[in-house]
Coordinates of C-alpha atoms and ligand atoms in Angstrom, one line a residue:
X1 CA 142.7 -122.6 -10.9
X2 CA 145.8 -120.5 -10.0
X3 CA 149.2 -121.6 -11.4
X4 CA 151.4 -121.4 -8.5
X5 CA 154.3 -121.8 -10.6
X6 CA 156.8 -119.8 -13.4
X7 CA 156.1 -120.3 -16.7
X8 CA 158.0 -123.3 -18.9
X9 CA 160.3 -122.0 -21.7
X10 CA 161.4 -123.7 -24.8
X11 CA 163.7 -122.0 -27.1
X12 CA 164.4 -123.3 -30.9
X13 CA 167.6 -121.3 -32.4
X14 CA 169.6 -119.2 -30.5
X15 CA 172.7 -121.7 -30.4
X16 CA 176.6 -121.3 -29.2
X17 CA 177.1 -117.6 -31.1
X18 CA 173.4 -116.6 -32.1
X19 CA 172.3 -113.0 -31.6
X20 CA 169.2 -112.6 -30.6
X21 CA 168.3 -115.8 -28.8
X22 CA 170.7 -115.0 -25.6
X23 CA 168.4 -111.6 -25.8
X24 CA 165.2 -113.8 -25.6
X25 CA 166.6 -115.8 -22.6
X26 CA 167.5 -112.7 -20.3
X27 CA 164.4 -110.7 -20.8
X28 CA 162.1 -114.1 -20.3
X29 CA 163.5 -114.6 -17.4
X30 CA 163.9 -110.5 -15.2
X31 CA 160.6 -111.0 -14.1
X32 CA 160.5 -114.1 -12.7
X33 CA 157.8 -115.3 -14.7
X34 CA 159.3 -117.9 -17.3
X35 CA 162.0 -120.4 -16.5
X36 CA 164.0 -122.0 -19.7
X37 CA 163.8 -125.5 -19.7
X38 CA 164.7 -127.1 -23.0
X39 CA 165.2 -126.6 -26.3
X40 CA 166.5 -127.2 -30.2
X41 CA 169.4 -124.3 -30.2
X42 CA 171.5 -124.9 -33.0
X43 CA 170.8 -126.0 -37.0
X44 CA 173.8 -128.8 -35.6
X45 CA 172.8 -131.1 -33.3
X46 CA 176.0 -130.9 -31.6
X47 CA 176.2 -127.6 -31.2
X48 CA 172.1 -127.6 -29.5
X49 CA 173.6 -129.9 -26.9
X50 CA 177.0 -127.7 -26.2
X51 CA 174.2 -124.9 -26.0
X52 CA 172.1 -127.0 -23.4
X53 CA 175.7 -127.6 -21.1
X54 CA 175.9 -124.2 -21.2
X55 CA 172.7 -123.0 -19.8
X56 CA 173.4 -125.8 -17.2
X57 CA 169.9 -127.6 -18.6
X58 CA 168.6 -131.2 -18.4
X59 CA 170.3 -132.8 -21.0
X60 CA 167.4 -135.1 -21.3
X61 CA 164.8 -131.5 -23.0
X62 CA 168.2 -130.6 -25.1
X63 CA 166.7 -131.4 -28.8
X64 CA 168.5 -132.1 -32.1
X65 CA 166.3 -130.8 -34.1
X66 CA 162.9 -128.7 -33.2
X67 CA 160.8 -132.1 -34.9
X68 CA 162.0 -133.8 -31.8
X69 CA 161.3 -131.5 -29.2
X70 CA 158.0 -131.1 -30.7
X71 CA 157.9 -134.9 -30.2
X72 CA 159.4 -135.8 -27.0
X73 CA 157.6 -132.4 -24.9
X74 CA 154.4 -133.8 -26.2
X75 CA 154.8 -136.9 -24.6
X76 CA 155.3 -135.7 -21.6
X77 CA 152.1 -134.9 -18.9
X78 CA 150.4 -131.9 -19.3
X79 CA 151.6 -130.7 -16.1
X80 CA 155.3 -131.2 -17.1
X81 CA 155.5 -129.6 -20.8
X82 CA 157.0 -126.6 -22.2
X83 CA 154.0 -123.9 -22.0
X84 CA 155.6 -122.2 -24.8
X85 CA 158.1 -122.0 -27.2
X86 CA 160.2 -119.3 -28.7
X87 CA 161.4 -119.3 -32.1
X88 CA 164.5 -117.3 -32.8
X89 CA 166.0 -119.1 -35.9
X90 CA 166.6 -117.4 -39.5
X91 CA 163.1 -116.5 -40.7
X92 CA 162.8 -119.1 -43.5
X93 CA 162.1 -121.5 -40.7
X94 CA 159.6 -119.4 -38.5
X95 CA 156.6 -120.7 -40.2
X96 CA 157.2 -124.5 -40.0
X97 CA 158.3 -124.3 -36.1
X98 CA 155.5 -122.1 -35.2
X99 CA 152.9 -123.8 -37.8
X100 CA 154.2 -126.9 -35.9
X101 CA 154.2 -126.3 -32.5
X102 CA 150.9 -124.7 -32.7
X103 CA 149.7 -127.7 -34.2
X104 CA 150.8 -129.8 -31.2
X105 CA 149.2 -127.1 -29.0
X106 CA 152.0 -124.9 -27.9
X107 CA 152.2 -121.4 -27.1
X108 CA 154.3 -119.7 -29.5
X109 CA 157.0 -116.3 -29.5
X110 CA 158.0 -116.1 -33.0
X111 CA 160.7 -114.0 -33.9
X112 CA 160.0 -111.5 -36.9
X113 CA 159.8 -111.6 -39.9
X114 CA 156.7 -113.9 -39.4
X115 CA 157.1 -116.0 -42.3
X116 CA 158.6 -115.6 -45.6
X117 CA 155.4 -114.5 -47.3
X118 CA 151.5 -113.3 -47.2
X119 CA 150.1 -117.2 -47.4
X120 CA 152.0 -118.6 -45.3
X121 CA 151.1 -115.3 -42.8
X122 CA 147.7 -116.0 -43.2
X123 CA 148.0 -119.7 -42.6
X124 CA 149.2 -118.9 -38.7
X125 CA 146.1 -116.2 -38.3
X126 CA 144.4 -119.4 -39.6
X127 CA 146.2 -121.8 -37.0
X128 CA 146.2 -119.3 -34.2
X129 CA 142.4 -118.8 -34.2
X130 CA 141.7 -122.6 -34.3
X131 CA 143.9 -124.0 -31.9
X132 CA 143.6 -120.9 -29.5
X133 CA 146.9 -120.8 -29.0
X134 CA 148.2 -117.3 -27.6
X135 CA 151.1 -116.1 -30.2
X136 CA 153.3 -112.9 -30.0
X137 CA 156.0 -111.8 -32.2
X138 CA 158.7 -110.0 -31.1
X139 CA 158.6 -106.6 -32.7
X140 CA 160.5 -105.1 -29.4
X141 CA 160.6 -101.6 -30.3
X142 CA 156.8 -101.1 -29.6
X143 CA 158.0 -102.9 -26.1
X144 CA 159.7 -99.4 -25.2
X145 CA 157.6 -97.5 -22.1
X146 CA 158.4 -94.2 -23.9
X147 CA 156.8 -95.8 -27.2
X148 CA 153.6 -96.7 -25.3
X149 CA 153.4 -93.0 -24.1
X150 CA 153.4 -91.9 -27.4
X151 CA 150.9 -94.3 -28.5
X152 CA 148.7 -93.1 -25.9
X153 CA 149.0 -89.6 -26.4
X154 CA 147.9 -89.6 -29.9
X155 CA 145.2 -92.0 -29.1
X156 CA 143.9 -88.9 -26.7
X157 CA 144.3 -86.9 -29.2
X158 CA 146.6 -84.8 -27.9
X159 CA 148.3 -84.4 -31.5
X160 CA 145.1 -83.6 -33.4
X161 CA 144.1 -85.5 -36.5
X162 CA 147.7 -87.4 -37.7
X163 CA 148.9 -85.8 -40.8
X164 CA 152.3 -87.1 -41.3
X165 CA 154.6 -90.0 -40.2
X166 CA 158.7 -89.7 -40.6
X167 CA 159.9 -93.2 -39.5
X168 CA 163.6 -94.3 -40.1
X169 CA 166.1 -97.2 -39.4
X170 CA 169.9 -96.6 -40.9
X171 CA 172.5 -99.0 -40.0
X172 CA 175.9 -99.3 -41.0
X173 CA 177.1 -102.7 -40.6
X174 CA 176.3 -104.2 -44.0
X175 CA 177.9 -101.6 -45.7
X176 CA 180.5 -104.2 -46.9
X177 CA 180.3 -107.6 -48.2
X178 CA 180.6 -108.7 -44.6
X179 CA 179.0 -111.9 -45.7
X180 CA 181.6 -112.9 -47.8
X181 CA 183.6 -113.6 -44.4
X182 CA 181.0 -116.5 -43.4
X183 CA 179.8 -113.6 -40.3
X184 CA 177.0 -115.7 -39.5
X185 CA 174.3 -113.2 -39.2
X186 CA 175.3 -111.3 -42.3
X187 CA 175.3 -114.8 -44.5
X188 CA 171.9 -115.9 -43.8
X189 CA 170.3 -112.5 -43.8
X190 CA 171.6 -112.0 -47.6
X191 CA 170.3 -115.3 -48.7
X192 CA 166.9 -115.0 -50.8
X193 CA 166.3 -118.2 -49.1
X194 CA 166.6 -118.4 -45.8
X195 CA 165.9 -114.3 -45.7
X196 CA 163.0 -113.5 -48.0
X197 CA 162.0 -111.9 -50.8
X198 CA 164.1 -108.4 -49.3
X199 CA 166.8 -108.5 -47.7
X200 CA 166.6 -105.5 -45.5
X201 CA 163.2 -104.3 -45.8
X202 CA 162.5 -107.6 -44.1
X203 CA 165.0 -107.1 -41.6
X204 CA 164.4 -103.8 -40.2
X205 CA 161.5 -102.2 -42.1
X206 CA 159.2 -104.3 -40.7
X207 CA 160.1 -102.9 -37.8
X208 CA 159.8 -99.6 -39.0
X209 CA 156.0 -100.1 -40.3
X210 CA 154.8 -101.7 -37.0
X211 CA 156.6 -99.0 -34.8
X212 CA 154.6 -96.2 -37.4
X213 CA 151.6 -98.3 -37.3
X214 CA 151.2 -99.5 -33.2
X215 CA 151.9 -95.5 -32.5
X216 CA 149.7 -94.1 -35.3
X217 CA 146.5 -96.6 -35.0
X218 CA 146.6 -96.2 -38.4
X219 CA 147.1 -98.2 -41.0
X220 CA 149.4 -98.3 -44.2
X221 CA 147.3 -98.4 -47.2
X222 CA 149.4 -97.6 -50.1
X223 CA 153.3 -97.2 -50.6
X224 CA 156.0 -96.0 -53.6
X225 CA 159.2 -97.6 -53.0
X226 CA 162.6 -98.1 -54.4
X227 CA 164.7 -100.9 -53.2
X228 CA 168.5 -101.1 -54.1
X229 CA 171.3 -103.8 -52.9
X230 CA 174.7 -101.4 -52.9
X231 CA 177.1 -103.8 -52.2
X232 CA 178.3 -105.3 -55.3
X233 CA 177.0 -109.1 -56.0
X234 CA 174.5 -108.6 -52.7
X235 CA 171.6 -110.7 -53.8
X236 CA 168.8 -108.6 -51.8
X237 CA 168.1 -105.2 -51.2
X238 CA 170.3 -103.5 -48.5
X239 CA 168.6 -100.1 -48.9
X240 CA 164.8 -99.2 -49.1
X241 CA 163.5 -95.9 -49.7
X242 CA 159.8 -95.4 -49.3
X243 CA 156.7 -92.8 -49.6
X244 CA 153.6 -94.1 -47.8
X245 CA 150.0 -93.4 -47.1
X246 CA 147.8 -94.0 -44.6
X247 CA 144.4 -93.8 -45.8
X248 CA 143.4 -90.7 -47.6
X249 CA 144.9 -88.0 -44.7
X250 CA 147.8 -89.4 -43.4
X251 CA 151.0 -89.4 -45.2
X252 CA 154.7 -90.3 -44.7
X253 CA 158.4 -91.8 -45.7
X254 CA 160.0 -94.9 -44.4
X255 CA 163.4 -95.2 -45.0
X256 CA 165.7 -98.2 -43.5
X257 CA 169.2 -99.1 -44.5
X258 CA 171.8 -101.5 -43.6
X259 CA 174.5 -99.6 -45.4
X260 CA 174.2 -96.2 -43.8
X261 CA 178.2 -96.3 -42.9
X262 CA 178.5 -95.1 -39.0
X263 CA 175.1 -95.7 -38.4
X264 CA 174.2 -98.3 -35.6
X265 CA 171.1 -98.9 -34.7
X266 CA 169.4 -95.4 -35.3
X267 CA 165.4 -96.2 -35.4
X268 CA 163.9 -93.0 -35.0
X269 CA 160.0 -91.7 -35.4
X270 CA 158.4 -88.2 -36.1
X271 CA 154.3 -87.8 -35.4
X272 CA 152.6 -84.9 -36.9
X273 CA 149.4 -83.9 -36.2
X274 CA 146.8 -81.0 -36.7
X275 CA 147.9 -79.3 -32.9
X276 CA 151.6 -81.0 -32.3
X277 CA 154.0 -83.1 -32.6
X278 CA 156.1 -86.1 -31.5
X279 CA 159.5 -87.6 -31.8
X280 CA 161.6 -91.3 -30.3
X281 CA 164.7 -91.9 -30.6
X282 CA 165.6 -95.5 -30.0
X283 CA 169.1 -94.5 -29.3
X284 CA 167.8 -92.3 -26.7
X285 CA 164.5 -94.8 -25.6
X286 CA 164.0 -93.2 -21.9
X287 CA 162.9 -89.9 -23.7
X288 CA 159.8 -88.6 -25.6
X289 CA 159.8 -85.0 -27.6
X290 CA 156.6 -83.5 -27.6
X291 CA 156.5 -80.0 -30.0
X292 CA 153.8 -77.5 -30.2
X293 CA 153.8 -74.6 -32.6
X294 CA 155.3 -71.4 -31.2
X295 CA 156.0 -73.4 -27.7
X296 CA 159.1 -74.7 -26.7
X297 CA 159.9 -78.7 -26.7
X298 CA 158.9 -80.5 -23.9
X299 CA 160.6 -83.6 -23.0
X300 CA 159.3 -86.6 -21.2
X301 CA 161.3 -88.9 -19.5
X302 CA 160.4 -92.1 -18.7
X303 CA 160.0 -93.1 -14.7
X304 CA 158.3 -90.2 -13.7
X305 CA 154.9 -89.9 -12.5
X306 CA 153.6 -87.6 -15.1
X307 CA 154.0 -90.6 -17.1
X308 CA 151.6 -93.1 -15.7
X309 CA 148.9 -90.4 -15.4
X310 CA 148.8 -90.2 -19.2
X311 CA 149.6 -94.1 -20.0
X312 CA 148.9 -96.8 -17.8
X313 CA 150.8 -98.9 -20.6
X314 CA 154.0 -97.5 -19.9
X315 CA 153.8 -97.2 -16.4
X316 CA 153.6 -101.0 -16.4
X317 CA 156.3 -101.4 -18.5
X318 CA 158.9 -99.3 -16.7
X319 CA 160.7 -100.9 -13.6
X320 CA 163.3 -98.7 -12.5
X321 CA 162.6 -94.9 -10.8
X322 CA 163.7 -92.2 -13.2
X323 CA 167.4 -91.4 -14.2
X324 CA 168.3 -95.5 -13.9
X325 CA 168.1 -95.7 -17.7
X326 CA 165.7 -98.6 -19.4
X327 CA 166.5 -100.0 -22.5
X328 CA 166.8 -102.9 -25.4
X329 CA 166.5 -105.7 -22.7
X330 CA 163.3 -104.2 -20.8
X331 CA 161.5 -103.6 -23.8
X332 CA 161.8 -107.4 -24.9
X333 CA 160.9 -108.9 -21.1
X334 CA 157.6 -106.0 -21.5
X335 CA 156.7 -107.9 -24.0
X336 CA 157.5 -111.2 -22.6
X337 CA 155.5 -109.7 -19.3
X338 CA 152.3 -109.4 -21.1
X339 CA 152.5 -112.5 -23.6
X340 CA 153.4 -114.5 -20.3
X341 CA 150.7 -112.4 -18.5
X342 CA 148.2 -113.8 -21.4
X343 CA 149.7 -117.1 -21.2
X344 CA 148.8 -117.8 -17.6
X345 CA 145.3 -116.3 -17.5
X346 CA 144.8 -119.0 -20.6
X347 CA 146.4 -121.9 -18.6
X348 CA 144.2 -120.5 -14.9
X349 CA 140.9 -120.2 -17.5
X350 CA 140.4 -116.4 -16.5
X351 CA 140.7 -113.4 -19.0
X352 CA 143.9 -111.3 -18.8
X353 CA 144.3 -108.3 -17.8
X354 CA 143.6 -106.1 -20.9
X355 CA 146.8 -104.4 -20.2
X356 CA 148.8 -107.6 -20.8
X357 CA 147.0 -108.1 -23.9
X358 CA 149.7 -105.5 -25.3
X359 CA 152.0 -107.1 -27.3
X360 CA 152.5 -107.5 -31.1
X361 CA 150.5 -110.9 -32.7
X362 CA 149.8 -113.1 -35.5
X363 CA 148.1 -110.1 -37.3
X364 CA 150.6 -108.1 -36.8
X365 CA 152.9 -110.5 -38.6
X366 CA 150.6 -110.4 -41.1
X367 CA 150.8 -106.5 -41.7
X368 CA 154.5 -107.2 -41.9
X369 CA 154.2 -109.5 -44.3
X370 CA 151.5 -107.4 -46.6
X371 CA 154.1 -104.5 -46.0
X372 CA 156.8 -106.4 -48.0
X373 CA 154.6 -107.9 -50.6
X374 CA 153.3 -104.3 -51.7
X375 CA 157.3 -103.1 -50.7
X376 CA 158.9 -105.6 -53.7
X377 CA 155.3 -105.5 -56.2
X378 CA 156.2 -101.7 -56.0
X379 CA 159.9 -101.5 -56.4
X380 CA 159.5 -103.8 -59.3
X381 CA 156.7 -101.4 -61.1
X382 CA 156.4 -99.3 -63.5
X383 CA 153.5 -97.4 -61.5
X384 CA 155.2 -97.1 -58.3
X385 CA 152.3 -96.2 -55.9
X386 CA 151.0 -100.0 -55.2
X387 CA 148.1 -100.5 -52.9
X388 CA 148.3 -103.1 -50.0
X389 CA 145.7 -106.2 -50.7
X390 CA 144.5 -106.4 -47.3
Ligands
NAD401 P1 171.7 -115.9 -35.8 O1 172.3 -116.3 -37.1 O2 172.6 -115.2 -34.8 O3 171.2 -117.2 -35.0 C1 170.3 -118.1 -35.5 C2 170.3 -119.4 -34.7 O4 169.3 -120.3 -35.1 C3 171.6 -120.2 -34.8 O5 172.0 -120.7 -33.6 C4 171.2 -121.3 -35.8 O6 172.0 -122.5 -35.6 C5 169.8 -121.6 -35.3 N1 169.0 -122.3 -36.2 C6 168.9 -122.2 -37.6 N2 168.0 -123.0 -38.1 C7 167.6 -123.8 -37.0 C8 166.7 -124.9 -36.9 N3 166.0 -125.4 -37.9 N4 166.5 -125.4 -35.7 C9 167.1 -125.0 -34.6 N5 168.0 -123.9 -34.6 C10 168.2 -123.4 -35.8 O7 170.4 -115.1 -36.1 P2 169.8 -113.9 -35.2 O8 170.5 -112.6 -35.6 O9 169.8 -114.3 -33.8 O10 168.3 -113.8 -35.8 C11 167.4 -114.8 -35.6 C12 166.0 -114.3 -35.8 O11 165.7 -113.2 -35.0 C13 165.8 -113.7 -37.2 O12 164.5 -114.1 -37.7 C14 165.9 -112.2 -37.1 O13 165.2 -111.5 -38.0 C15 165.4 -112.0 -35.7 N6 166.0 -110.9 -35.0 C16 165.2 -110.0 -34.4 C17 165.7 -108.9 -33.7 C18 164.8 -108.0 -33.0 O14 165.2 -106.9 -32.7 N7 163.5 -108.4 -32.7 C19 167.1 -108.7 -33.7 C20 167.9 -109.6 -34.3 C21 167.3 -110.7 -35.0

């Protein structure tokens, strides 16, 4: 039966100063699919209610804690729960929410990291298949029109058999002991604990693998890496420097950093095949370099409609003509589009529209996870070249 109604939001994290949680709320909401109606927003009770007065929401579905929102929206009737809930905490908590909520039977948007580690990874494949709970993850960089493009044009084969893979993510902004000032985001994400077993291979080298690996269709089977922490008395890596392999034909270097001085936010991606090649520049999203030998570059620019001839993917995630540039919000609400797309075709009984079944899932939080297991068993070998364990 047709759902003649947005989509109900819950959010746990994202309280009064949180980064990515106010991202979460804006691009859930630019399509008009999801409405935010509760939550858990803060590690401090107090501070989860200040967060509910200021997204003017019924006091009565502000939380303290996410055990109680897990609680209380359960008891409501079916027709008046959350649908889903997103979980935008420090990582070390994203496998209890999300193990939880799933449990009770909601939809869950887990930020990444999944979890801290492969088992517990493999515990939400495990809960996601038997509940039947829909789950994404928010790797937003594969959310990028301009990404799906290229995605699509080595799928056609436009690039010839994939030889090599250059995929990078410096950034500047731990380049001092910024967590020695209590910065909030810089204090968690240096913690073994509430970070993981790497500090910024964790961070933003996930990233880096699923951008190489939803663009490639290929897989990373092996890896040589050296992981350093810079910053003196920094308890986890803040630099990671990697050679990987994809199979037996494909091969490439991953380097991310978080003490890269000057550096923002400077994701970037070289593609190499046989007949061409491609390069993204997050910093640049709305464009897409495609190089042939002995030709000159051609760029692609987002918006125009050369692109949706060649990818119906990025045609559906683009929302503005060309020119009106799209960026770091649009490519988190495309992947809210499609996991809310999947969401509703659940809750009306119907199969989605294959095209909304484009966003990153429990298995690729797994990947992540297996990335950083074989990232820190290889930095800490003698060997170097470690194989993933599937
Ligand atoms: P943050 O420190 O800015 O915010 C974390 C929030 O979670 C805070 O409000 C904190 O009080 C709350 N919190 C902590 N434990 C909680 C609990 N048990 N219950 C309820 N609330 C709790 O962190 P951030 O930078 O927003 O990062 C949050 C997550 O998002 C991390 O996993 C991070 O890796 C991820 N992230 C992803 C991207 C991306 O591009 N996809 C970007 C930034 C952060």
């Amino acid at each position: 039966m047709k759902l003649n109604r947005m989509l109900r939001m819950g959010m746990v994290g994202g309280g009064p100063n949180a980064f990515i949680g106010e991202v979460h709320r804006r691009a859930a909401r630019m399509d008009g699919q999801i409405t935010l109606v509760g939550g858990a927003f803060d590690i401090n009770p107090a501070l989860s209610k200040k967060m509910g007065k200021t997204l003017y929401l019924d006091s009565s579905r502000v939380y303290s804690t996410y055990q109680e929102l897990i609680e209380k929206e359960s008891a409501l009737p079916e027709g008046e729960r959350m649908d889903f809930v997103s979980v935008c905490t420090p990582n070390n908590w994203h496998f209890p929410i999300a193990r939880d909520l799933l449990e009770a039977g909601f939809h869950v948007m887990c930020e990444k990291p999944m979890t801290l580690n492969v088992k517990e990874a493999r515990e939400l494949v495990r809960l996601v298949k038997k509940t039947k709970r829909i789950f994404g993850l928010m790797h937003n960089y594969t959310g990028y029109p301009m990404v799906k493009l290229a995605r699509d044009v080595v799928k056609r084969g436009d690039l010839g058999k994939i030889r090599k893979v250059v995929v990078r993510y410096p950034q500047g902004w731990l380049s001092t002991a910024l967590e020695k000032t209590g910065q909030m985001q810089a204090s968690w994400r240096t913690d073994p604990k509430q970070s993981g077993g790497s500090g910024c291979g964790g961070d933003i080298g996930t990233h880096a693998e699923n951008l190489a690996e939803y663009i490639t269709g290929l897989k990373i089977t092996e890896l040589n890496a050296e992981l350093t922490a810079f910053v003196p008395g920094r308890r986890l890596d803040d630099d990671v420097n990697c050679l990987v392999k994809f199979g037996r034909h494909a091969k490439g270097i991953l380097h991310v950093s978080q003490i890269s001085a000057g550096e923002e936010n400077n994701l970037a991606i070289w593609v190499y095949g046989e007949k061409a090649g491609l390069e993204w520049h997050q910093e640049n999203p709305n464009h897409l370099n495609l190089k042939r030998q002995d030709q000159p570059m051609e760029v692609w620019k987002r918006g125009n409609p050369y692109i949706g001839k060649r990818s119906k993917a990025a045609e559906r995630a683009t929302r503005l003509p060309s020119g009106h540039p799209e960026a770091f919000f649009e490519a988190f609400a495309n992947n809210y589009v499609n996991f809310a797309d999947t969401v509703r075709a659940k809750l009306e009984g119907r199969k989605p529209d294959p095209l909304a079944l484009d966003f990153p899932s429990v298995e690729d939080g797994l990947r992540g996870m297996l990335f950083l297991e074989t990232l820190l068993a290889s930095a800490r070998s003698k060997q170097k070249w470690t194989k993933f364990k599937s």
